[in-house]
Each structure stands twice: as structure tokens, then as C-alpha cells.
Backbone as ProteinMPNN parsed JSONL, in Angstrom:
{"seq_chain_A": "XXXXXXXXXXXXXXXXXXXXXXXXXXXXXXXXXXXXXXXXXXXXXXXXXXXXXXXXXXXXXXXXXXXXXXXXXXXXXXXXXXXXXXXXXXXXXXXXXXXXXXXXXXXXXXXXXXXXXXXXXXXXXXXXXXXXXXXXXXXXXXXXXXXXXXXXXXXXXXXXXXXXXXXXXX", "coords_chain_A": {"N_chain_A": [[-0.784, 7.833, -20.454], [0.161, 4.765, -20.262], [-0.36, 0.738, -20.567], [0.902, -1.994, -21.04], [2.086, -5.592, -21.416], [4.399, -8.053, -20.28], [5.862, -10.52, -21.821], [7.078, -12.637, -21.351], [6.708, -13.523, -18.748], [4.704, -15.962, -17.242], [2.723, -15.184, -15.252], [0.457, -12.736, -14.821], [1.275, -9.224, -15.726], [1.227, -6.032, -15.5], [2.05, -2.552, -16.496], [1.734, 0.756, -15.654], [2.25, 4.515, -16.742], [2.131, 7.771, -15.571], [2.471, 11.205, -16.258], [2.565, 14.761, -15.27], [3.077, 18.001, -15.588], [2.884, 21.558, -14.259], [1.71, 23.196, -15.863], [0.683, 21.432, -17.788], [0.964, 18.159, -19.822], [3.452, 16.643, -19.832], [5.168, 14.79, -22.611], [5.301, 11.72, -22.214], [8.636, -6.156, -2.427], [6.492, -7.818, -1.312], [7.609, -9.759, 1.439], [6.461, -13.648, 0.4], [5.684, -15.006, 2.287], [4.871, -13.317, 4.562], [1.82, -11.362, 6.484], [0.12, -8.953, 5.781], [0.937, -5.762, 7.282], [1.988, -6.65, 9.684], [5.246, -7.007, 11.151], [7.208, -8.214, 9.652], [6.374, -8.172, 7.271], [6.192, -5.163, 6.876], [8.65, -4.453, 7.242], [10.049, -6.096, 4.853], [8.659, -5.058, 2.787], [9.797, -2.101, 3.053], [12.229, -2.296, 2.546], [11.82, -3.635, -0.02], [11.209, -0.684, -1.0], [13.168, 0.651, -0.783], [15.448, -0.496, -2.343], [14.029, 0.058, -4.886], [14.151, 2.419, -5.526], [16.688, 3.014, -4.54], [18.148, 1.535, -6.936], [16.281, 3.356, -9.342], [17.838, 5.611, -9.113], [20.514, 5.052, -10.101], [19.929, 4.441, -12.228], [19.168, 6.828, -13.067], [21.393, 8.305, -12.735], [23.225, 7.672, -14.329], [21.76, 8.417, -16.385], [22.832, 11.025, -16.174], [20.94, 12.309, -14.554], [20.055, 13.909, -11.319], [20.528, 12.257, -8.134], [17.564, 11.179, -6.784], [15.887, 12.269, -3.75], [14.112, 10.182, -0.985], [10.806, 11.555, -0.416], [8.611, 11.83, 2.462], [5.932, 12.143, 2.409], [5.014, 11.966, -0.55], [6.074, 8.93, 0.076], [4.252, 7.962, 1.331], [1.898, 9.298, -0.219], [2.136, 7.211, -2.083], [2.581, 4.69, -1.26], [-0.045, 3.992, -0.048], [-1.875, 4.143, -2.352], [-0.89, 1.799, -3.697], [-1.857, 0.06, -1.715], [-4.46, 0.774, -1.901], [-4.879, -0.143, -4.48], [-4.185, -2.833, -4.587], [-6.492, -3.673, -2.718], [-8.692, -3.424, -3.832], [-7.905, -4.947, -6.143], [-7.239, -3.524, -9.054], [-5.368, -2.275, -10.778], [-4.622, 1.19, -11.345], [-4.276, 4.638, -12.535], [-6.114, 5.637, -11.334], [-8.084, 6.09, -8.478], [-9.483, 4.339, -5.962], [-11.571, 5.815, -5.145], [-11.872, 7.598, -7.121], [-9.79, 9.732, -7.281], [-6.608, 11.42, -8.578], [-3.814, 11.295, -9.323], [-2.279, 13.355, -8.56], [-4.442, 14.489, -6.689], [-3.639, 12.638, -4.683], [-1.38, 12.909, -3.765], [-1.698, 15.964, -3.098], [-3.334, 15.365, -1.251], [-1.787, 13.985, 0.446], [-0.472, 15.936, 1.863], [2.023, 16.813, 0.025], [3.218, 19.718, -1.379], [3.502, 20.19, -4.879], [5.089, 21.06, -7.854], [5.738, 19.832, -10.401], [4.629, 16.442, -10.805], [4.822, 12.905, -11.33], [3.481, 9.506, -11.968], [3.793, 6.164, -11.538], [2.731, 2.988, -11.981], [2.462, -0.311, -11.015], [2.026, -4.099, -11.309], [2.224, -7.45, -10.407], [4.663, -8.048, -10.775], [7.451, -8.902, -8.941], [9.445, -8.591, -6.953], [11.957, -5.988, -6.848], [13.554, -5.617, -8.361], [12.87, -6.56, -10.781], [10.132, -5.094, -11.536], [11.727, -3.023, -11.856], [12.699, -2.846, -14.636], [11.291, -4.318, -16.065], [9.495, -1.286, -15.828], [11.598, 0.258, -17.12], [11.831, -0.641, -19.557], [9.771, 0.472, -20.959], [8.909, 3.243, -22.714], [7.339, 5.435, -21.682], [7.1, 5.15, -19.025], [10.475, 4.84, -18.281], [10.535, 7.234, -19.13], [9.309, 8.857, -17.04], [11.384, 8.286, -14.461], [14.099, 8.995, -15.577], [13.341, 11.786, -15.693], [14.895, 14.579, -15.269], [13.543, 16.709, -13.979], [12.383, 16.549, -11.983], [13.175, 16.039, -8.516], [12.367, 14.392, -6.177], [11.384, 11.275, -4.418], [8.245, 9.004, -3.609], [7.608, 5.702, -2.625], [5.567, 3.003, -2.982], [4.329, -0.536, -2.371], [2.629, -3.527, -2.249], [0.649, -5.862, -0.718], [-2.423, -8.3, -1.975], [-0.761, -9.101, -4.781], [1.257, -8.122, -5.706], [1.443, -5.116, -5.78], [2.733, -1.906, -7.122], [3.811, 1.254, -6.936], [5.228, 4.117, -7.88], [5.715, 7.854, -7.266], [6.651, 10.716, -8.404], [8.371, 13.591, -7.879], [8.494, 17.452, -7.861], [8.741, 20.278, -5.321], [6.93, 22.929, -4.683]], "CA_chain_A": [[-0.754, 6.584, -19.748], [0.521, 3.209, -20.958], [-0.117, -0.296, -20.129], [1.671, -3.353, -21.504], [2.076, -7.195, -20.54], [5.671, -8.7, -20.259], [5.473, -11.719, -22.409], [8.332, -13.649, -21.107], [6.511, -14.461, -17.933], [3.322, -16.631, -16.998], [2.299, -14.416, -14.827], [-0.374, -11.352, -15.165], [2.015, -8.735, -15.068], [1.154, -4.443, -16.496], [2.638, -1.611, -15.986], [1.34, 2.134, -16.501], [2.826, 5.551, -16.397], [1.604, 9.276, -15.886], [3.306, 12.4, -16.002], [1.667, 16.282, -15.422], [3.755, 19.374, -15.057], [2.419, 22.241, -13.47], [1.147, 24.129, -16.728], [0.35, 20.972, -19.036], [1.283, 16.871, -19.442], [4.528, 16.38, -20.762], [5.089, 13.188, -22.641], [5.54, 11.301, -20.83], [7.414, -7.879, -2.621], [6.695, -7.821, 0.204], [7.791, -11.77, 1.391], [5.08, -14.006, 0.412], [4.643, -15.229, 3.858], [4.207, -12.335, 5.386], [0.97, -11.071, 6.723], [0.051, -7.392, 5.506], [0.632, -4.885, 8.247], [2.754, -7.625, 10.366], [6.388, -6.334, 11.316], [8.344, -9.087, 8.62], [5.925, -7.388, 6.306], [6.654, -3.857, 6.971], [10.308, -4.585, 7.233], [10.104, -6.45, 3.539], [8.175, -3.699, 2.412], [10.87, -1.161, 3.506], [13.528, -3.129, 2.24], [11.928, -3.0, -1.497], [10.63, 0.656, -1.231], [14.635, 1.172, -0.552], [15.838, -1.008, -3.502], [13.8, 0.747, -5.885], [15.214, 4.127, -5.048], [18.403, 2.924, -5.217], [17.797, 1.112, -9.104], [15.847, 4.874, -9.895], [18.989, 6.775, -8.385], [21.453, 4.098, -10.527], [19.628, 4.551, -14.267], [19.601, 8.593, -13.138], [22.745, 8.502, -13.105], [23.677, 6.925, -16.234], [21.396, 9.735, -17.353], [23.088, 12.76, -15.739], [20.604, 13.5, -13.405], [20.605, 14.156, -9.835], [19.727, 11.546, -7.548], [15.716, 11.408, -6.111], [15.876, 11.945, -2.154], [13.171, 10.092, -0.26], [10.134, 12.148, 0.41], [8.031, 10.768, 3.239], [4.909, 12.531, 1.777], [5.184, 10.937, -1.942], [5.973, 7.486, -0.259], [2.867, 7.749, 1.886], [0.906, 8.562, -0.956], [2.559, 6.074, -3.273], [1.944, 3.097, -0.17], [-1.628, 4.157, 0.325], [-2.297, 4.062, -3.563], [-0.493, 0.348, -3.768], [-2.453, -0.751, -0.751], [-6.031, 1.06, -2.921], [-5.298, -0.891, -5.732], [-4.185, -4.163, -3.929], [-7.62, -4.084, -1.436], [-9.754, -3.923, -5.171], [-7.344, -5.728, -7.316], [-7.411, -2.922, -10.161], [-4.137, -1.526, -11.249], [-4.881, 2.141, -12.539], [-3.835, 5.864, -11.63], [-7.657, 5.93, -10.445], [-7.949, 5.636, -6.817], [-10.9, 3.986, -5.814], [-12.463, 7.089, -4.823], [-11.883, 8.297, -8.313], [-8.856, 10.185, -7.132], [-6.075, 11.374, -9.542], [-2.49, 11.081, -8.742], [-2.199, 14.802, -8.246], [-5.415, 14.697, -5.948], [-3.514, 11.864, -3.622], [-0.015, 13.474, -3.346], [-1.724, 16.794, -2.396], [-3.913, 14.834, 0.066], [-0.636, 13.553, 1.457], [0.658, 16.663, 1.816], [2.742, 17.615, -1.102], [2.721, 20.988, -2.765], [4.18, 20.312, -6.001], [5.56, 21.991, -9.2], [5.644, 18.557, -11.018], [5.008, 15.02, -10.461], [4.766, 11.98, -12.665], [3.484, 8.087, -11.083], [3.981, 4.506, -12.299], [2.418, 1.557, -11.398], [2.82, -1.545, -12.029], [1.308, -5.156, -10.477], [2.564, -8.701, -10.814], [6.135, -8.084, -10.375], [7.558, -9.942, -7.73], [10.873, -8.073, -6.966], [12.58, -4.756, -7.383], [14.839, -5.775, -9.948], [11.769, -6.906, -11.999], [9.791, -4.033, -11.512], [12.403, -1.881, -12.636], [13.177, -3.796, -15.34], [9.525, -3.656, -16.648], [9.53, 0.074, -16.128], [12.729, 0.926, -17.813], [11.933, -1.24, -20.967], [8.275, 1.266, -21.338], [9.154, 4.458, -22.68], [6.741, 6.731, -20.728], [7.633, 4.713, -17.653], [11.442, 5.421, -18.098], [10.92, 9.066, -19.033], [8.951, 9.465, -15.527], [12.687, 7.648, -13.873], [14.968, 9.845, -15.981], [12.886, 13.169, -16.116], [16.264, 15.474, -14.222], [13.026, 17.987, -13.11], [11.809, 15.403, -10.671], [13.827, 16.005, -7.149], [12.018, 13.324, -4.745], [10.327, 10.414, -5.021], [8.225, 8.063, -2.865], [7.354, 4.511, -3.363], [4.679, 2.035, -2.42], [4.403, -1.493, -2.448], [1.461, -3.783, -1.423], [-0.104, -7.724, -1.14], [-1.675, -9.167, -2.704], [-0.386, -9.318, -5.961], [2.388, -7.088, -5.731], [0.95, -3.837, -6.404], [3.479, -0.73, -6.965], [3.324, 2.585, -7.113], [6.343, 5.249, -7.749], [5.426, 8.928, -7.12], [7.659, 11.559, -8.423], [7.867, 15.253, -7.919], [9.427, 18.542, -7.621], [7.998, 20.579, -4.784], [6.667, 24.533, -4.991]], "C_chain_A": [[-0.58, 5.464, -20.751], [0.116, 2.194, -20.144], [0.643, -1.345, -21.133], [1.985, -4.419, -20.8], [3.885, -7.77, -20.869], [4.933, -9.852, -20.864], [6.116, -13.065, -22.292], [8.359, -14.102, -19.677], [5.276, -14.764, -17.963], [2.357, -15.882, -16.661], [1.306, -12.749, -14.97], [0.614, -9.999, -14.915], [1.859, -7.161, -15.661], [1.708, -3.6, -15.275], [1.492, -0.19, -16.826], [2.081, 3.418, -15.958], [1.9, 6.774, -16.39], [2.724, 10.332, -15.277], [2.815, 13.725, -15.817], [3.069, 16.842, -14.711], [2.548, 20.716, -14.911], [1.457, 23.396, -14.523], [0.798, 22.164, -18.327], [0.781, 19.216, -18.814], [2.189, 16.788, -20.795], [4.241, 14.55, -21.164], [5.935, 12.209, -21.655], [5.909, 9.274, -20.971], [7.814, -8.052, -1.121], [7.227, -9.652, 0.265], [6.444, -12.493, 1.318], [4.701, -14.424, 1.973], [4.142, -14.418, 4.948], [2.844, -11.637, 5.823], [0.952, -9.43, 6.475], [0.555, -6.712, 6.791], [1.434, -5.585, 9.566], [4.185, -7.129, 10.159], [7.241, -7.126, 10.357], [7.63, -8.221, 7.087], [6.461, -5.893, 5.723], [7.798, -3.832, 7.051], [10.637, -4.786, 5.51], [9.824, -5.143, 2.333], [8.851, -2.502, 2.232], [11.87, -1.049, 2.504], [13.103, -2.598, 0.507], [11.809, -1.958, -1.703], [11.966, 0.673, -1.596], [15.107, 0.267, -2.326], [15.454, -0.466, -4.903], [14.017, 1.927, -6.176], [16.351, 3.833, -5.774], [18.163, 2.487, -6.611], [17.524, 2.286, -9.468], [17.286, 5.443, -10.279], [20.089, 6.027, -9.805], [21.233, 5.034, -12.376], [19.651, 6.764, -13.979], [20.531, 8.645, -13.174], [23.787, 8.235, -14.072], [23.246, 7.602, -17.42], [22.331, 11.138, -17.334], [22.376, 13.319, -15.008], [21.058, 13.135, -11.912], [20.088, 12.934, -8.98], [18.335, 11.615, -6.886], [16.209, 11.093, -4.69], [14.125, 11.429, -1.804], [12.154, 10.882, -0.052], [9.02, 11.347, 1.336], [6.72, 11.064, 3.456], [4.476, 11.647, 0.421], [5.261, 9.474, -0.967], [4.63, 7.368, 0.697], [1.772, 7.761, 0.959], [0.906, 7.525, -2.246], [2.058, 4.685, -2.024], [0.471, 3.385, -0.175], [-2.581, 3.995, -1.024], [-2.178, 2.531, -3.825], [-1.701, -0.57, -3.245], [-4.152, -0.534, -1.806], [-5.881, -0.184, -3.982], [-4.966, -2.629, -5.22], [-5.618, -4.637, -3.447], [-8.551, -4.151, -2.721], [-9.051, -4.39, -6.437], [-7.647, -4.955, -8.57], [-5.949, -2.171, -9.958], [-4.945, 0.068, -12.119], [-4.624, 3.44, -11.726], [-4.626, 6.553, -11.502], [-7.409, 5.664, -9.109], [-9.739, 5.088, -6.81], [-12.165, 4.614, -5.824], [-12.557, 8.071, -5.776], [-11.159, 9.695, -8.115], [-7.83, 10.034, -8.064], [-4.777, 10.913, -8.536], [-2.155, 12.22, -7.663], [-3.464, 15.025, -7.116], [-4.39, 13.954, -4.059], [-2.198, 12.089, -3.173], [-0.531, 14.756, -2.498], [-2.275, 16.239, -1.118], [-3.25, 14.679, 1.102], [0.245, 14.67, 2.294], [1.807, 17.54, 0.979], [2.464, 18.804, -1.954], [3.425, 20.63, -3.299], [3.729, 20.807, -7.743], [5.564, 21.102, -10.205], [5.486, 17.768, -10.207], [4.338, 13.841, -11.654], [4.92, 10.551, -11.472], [3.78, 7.322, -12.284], [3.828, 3.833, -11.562], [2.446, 0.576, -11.736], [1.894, -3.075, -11.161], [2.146, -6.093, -11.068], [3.811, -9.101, -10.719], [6.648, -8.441, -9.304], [9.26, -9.902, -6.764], [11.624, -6.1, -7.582], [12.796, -4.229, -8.412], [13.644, -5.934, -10.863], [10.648, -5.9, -12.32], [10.382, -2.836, -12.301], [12.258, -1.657, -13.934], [11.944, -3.414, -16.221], [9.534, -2.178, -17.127], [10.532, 1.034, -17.106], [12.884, 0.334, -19.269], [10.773, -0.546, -21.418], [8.821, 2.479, -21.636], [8.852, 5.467, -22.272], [7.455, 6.231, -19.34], [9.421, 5.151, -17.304], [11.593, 6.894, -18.165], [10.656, 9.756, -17.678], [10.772, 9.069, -14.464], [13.501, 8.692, -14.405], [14.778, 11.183, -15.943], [14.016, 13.949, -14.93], [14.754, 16.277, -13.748], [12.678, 17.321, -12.023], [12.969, 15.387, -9.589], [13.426, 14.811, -6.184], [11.004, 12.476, -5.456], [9.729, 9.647, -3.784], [7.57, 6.565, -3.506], [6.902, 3.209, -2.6], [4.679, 0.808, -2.761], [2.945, -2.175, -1.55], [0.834, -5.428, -1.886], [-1.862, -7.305, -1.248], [-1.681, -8.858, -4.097], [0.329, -8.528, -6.517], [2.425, -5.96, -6.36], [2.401, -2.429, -6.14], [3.429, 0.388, -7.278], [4.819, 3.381, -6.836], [5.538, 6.718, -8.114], [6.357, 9.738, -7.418], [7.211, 13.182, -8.34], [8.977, 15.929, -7.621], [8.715, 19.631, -6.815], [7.893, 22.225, -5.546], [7.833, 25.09, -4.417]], "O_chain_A": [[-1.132, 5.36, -21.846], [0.128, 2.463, -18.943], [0.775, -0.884, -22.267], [2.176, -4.305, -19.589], [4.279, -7.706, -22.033], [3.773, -10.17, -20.605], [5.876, -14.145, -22.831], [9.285, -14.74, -19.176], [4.533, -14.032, -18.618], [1.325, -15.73, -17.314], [1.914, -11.723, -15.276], [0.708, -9.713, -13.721], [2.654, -7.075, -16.597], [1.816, -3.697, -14.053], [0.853, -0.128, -17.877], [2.504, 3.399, -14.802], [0.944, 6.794, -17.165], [3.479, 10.305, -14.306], [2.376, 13.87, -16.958], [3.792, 16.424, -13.806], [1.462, 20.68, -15.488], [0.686, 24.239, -14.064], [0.79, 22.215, -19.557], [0.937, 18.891, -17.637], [1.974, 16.824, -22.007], [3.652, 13.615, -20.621], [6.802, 12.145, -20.783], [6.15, 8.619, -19.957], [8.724, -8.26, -0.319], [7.191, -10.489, -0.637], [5.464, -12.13, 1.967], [3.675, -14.185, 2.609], [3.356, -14.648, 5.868], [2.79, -10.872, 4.86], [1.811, -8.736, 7.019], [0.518, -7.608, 7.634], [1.436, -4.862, 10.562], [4.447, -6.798, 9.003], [8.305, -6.523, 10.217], [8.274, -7.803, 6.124], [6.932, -5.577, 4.63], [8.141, -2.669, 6.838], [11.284, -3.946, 4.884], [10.494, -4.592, 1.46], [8.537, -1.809, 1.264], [12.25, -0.087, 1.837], [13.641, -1.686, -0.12], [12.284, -1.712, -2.811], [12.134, 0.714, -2.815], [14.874, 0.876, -3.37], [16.213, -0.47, -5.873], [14.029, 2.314, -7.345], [16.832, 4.109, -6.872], [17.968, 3.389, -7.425], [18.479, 2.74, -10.097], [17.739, 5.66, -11.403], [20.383, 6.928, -10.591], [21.885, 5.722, -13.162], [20.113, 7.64, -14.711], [20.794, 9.412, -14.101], [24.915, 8.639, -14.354], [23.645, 7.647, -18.583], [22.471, 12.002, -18.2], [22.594, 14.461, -14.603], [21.964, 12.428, -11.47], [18.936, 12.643, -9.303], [18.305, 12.684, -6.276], [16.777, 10.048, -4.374], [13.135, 12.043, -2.202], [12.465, 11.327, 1.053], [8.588, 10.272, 0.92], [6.136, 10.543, 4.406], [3.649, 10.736, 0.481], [4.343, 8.723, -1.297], [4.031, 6.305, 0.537], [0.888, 6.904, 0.933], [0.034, 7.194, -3.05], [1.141, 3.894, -2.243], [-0.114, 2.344, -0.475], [-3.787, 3.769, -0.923], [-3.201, 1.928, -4.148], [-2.314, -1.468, -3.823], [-4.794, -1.47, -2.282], [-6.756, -1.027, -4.183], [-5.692, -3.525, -5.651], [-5.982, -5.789, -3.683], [-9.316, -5.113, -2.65], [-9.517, -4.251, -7.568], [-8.353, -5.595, -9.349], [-5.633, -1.569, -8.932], [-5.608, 0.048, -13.156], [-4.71, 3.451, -10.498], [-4.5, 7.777, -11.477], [-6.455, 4.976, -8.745], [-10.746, 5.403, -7.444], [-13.282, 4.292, -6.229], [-13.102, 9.158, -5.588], [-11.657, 10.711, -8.599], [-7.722, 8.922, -8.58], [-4.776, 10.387, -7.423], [-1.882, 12.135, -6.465], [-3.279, 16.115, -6.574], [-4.408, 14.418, -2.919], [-1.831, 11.471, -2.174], [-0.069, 14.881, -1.363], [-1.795, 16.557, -0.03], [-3.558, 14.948, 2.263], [1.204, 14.502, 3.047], [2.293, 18.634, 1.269], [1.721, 18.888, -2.933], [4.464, 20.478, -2.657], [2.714, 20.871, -8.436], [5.328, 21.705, -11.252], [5.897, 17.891, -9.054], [3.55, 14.051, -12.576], [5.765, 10.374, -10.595], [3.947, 7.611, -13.469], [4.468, 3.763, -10.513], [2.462, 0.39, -12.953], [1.047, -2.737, -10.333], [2.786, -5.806, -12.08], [4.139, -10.282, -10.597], [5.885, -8.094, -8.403], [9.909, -10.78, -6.194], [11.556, -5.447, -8.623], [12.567, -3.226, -9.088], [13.651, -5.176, -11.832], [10.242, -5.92, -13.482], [9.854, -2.016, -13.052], [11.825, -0.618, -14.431], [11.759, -2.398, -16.891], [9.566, -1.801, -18.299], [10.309, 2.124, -17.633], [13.783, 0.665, -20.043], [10.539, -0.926, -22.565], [9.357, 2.962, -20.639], [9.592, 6.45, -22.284], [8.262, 6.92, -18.717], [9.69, 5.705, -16.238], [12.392, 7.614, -17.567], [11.263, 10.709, -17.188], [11.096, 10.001, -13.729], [13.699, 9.537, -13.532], [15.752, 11.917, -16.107], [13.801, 13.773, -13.731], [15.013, 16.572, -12.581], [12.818, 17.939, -10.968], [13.838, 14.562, -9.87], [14.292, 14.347, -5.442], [10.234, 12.636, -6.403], [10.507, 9.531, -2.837], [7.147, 6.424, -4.654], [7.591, 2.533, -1.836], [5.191, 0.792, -3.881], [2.362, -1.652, -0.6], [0.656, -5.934, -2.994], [-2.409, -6.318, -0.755], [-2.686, -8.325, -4.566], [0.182, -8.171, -7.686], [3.184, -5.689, -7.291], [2.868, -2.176, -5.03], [2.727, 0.517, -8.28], [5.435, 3.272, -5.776], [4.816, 6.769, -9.11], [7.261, 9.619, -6.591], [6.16, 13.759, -8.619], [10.069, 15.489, -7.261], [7.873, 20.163, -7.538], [8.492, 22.631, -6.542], [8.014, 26.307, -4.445]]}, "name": "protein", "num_of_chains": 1, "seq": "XXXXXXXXXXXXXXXXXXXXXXXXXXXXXXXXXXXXXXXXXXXXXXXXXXXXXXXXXXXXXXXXXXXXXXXXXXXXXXXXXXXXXXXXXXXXXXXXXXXXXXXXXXXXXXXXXXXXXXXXXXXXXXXXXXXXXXXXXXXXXXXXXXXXXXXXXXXXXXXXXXXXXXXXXX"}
């Protein structure tokens, strides 16, 4: 796990990464006016989950790998992690409940063979998010890693909490 602060905005802004494979740990906005849980919300919400896919899918491909399809397991427990760390304002790939990553993907549902998160807070946009993530070197290796098949991806007010989930199922 990494954190680091962008220094080139005002703003409070870290990122962190984790990665585990199945035998060991490789190295590794919404609109502000929107009301949480309110349909402009959940639309906004949507909208970036989708944007950050696509950016993922973009720099994979510049790698050689395959594109990440949607899973709708991963982005449940990537939104439900966002929303954890939004509702106690702590960025970390703790869950409140002192849940791992790997605890809150299976919770969701997911058997998997790998997976690798990244979170981030303070970012206020897709593009900036990315951006962040792809200038961290653990954080891009979780984006580029070709074993990773699906991804899902959370978002959450206030203070623009994110969460990318990656994996490769059993």
C-alpha cells in the first residue's frame, strides 16, 4: 500500500493501492449539488463509474492488455467501500468493520483468483483521479496488471471518495 498527496492542488487529495494474488502479494464526482442517493446523484455517479472504466480500458491498451469488463459484484463492493469511507471520512483499504478488500469483494459475491483495489479521496473528476493513479506506481501496476479481467468502481460524497476493485474470477 501507498499513499501520496498531489502537490499541485490546494486541496486534501491521497491516493492508495493494494494488490493480492491468490498464493501471495505481488508488487504491486458525483455533482456537487446533488443529494446522495437522489436520482441526479445516482445518474452522476454512473456517469463517472463509466468514465473511469473507459480511462482504465484506454491506458490498458497502450499496455497490451485486454480491456476490464464491468463486473456488477466488484462495483457493488467498490460503491459500498466509497460510501464506508465517505460516511467516516477515512480513506484506507480498512473497512470500518475492519474488513479487508478481499473480505468485501467475497462478501459481494466474488470468487476470485486475483484482485488488486485503489482508492483515492479528494479528486473531483475522473480525469483527475486517473491521473493521480497513473502517476503512483503501485496504483498504475493495479490498472495495467493484463491478469486482472473485470473491474468495478465506486464513487461517493462527501469528499469524493473512490474505490477501483480489480479481479480475475475462479
Amino acid at each position: 500500500m501507498s499513499k501520496h498527496r498531489n502537490s499541485t492542488t490546494h486541496r486534501k487529495i491521497a491516493i492508495a493501492t493494494l494488490a493480492v494474488a491468490a498464493v501471495g502479494i505481488p508488487s504491486a464526482a458525483m455533482a456537487q449539488s446533488a443529494t446522495a442517493g437522489s436520482p441526479a446523484a445516482t445518474s452522476a455517479a454512473a456517469t463517472d463509474q463509466q468514465e473511469v472504466v473507459d480511462l482504465v480500458n484506454s491506458e490498458r491498451s497502450k499496455a497490451g492488455c485486454e480491456p476490464l469488463t464491468v463486473n456488477e459484484k466488484l462495483t457493488k463492493a467498490a460503491q459500498d467501500h466509497s460510501e464506508d469511507m465517505a460516511a467516516h471520512s477515512n480513506m484506507s483499504h480498512t473497512g470500518s468493520d475492519g474488513s479487508s478488500p478481499g473480505d468485501r469483494i467475497e462478501r459481494a459475491g466474488y470468487s476470485w483468483s486475483t484482485y488488486g483495489e485503489n482508492v483515492a479521496y479528494g479528486y473531483e473528476s475522473p480525469k483527475s483521479v486517473m491521473e493521480g493513479w497513473m502517476s503512483s506506481p503501485g496504483h498504475k501496476a493495479n490498472i495495467l496488471n493484463c491478469d486482472f479481467k473485470e473491474i468495478g468502481v465506486g464513487v461517493a460524497q462527501p469528499g469524493h471518495y473512490w474505490t477501483q476493485d480489480f479481479g480475475a474470477a475462479r
